[in-house]
Amino acid sequence: MDERKQDQKVPQVEMEMQLPDILDGPLELENGVTLNEGDMVEHAELGKGKILRIWTYTTLGTCLYVDWGANGKQEVHPGYVRKVV
């Protein structure tokens, strides 16, 4: 075995995982629209989906966890969707 490979050290990285805070009630947007679990929303690329959960991250702000059907379940910022009535 090559001595250089044996002497190399693997860099150590420290990370802090942060879990989101789940919101219990509806989310009211600046334009007055409210979003709640179970509401249908539409995204330009992902199509229509159902909100499964609404949560907030300290660093990212509020996010929606949406089931987009064939496009899977993904997080999206509420500013990128519109509520389907």
mmCIF file of C-alpha atoms in Angstrom:
data_model
loop_
_atom_site.group_PDB
_atom_site.id
_atom_site.type_symbol
_atom_site.label_atom_id
_atom_site.label_comp_id
_atom_site.label_asym_id
_atom_site.label_seq_id
_atom_site.Cartn_x
_atom_site.Cartn_y
_atom_site.Cartn_z
ATOM 1 C CA MET A 1 0.000 0.000 0.000
ATOM 2 C CA ASP A 2 1.221 3.512 -0.770
ATOM 3 C CA GLU A 3 2.635 5.217 2.375
ATOM 4 C CA ARG A 4 1.130 8.569 1.356
ATOM 5 C CA LYS A 5 -2.372 7.122 1.527
ATOM 6 C CA GLN A 6 -1.754 5.723 5.009
ATOM 7 C CA ASP A 7 -0.492 9.087 6.309
ATOM 8 C CA GLN A 8 -3.436 11.117 4.954
ATOM 9 C CA LYS A 9 -5.937 12.213 7.533
ATOM 10 C CA VAL A 10 -9.638 12.331 6.864
ATOM 11 C CA PRO A 11 -10.962 15.860 7.498
ATOM 12 C CA GLN A 12 -13.429 16.137 10.370
ATOM 13 C CA VAL A 13 -16.551 18.264 9.985
ATOM 14 C CA GLU A 14 -18.917 19.348 12.740
ATOM 15 C CA MET A 15 -22.575 19.789 11.846
ATOM 16 C CA GLU A 16 -25.623 20.808 13.778
ATOM 17 C CA MET A 17 -28.915 19.367 12.587
ATOM 18 C CA GLN A 18 -31.974 21.521 13.074
ATOM 19 C CA LEU A 19 -35.484 20.151 12.939
ATOM 20 C CA PRO A 20 -38.291 22.462 11.826
ATOM 21 C CA ASP A 21 -41.080 23.724 14.061
ATOM 22 C CA ILE A 22 -44.389 22.324 12.793
ATOM 23 C CA LEU A 23 -47.217 24.877 12.639
ATOM 24 C CA ASP A 24 -50.566 23.751 14.013
ATOM 25 C CA GLY A 25 -52.800 26.396 12.465
ATOM 26 C CA PRO A 26 -53.139 27.958 9.063
ATOM 27 C CA LEU A 27 -50.449 30.103 7.477
ATOM 28 C CA GLU A 28 -51.624 33.575 6.482
ATOM 29 C CA LEU A 29 -49.737 35.072 3.540
ATOM 30 C CA GLU A 30 -49.102 38.800 3.039
ATOM 31 C CA ASN A 31 -51.856 38.948 0.399
ATOM 32 C CA GLY A 32 -54.433 37.633 2.912
ATOM 33 C CA VAL A 33 -54.634 34.095 1.507
ATOM 34 C CA THR A 34 -54.513 31.357 4.140
ATOM 35 C CA LEU A 35 -52.899 27.973 3.571
ATOM 36 C CA ASN A 36 -53.620 24.953 5.743
ATOM 37 C CA GLU A 37 -52.874 21.236 5.771
ATOM 38 C CA GLY A 38 -55.111 19.549 3.212
ATOM 39 C CA ASP A 39 -55.319 22.591 0.914
ATOM 40 C CA MET A 40 -54.525 22.157 -2.764
ATOM 41 C CA VAL A 41 -51.814 24.357 -4.263
ATOM 42 C CA GLU A 42 -50.305 24.743 -7.721
ATOM 43 C CA HIS A 43 -46.649 25.192 -8.698
ATOM 44 C CA ALA A 44 -45.417 26.212 -12.159
ATOM 45 C CA GLU A 45 -43.197 23.127 -12.589
ATOM 46 C CA LEU A 46 -44.513 20.570 -10.106
ATOM 47 C CA GLY A 47 -48.210 20.936 -10.934
ATOM 48 C CA LYS A 48 -51.000 20.571 -8.382
ATOM 49 C CA GLY A 49 -50.456 19.083 -4.960
ATOM 50 C CA LYS A 50 -51.876 18.717 -1.485
ATOM 51 C CA ILE A 51 -50.255 20.382 1.551
ATOM 52 C CA LEU A 52 -49.262 17.689 4.039
ATOM 53 C CA ARG A 53 -47.453 19.846 6.593
ATOM 54 C CA ILE A 54 -46.477 23.469 7.218
ATOM 55 C CA TRP A 55 -43.280 24.183 9.123
ATOM 56 C CA THR A 56 -40.710 26.851 9.828
ATOM 57 C CA TYR A 57 -36.940 26.790 9.979
ATOM 58 C CA THR A 58 -35.023 29.421 11.942
ATOM 59 C CA THR A 59 -32.788 30.131 8.940
ATOM 60 C CA LEU A 60 -35.083 29.446 5.949
ATOM 61 C CA GLY A 61 -38.454 30.628 7.188
ATOM 62 C CA THR A 62 -41.748 28.906 6.432
ATOM 63 C CA CYS A 63 -41.995 25.934 4.073
ATOM 64 C CA LEU A 64 -44.788 23.732 2.817
ATOM 65 C CA TYR A 65 -44.395 19.973 2.535
ATOM 66 C CA VAL A 66 -46.540 19.012 -0.440
ATOM 67 C CA ASP A 67 -47.532 15.737 -2.083
ATOM 68 C CA TRP A 68 -47.211 16.469 -5.805
ATOM 69 C CA GLY A 69 -48.515 13.045 -6.876
ATOM 70 C CA ALA A 70 -46.273 11.698 -9.665
ATOM 71 C CA ASN A 71 -43.631 14.342 -8.815
ATOM 72 C CA GLY A 72 -43.282 13.023 -5.257
ATOM 73 C CA LYS A 73 -43.336 14.826 -1.940
ATOM 74 C CA GLN A 74 -41.207 17.949 -1.713
ATOM 75 C CA GLU A 75 -40.691 21.095 0.330
ATOM 76 C CA VAL A 76 -41.516 24.396 -1.308
ATOM 77 C CA HIS A 77 -41.569 28.000 -0.152
ATOM 78 C CA PRO A 78 -45.147 29.362 -0.017
ATOM 79 C CA GLY A 79 -44.161 32.212 -2.335
ATOM 80 C CA TYR A 80 -43.800 29.744 -5.232
ATOM 81 C CA VAL A 81 -47.325 28.314 -5.100
ATOM 82 C CA ARG A 82 -50.856 29.567 -5.457
ATOM 83 C CA LYS A 83 -53.863 28.145 -3.651
ATOM 84 C CA VAL A 84 -56.284 26.159 -5.796
ATOM 85 C CA VAL A 85 -59.864 26.878 -4.793
#
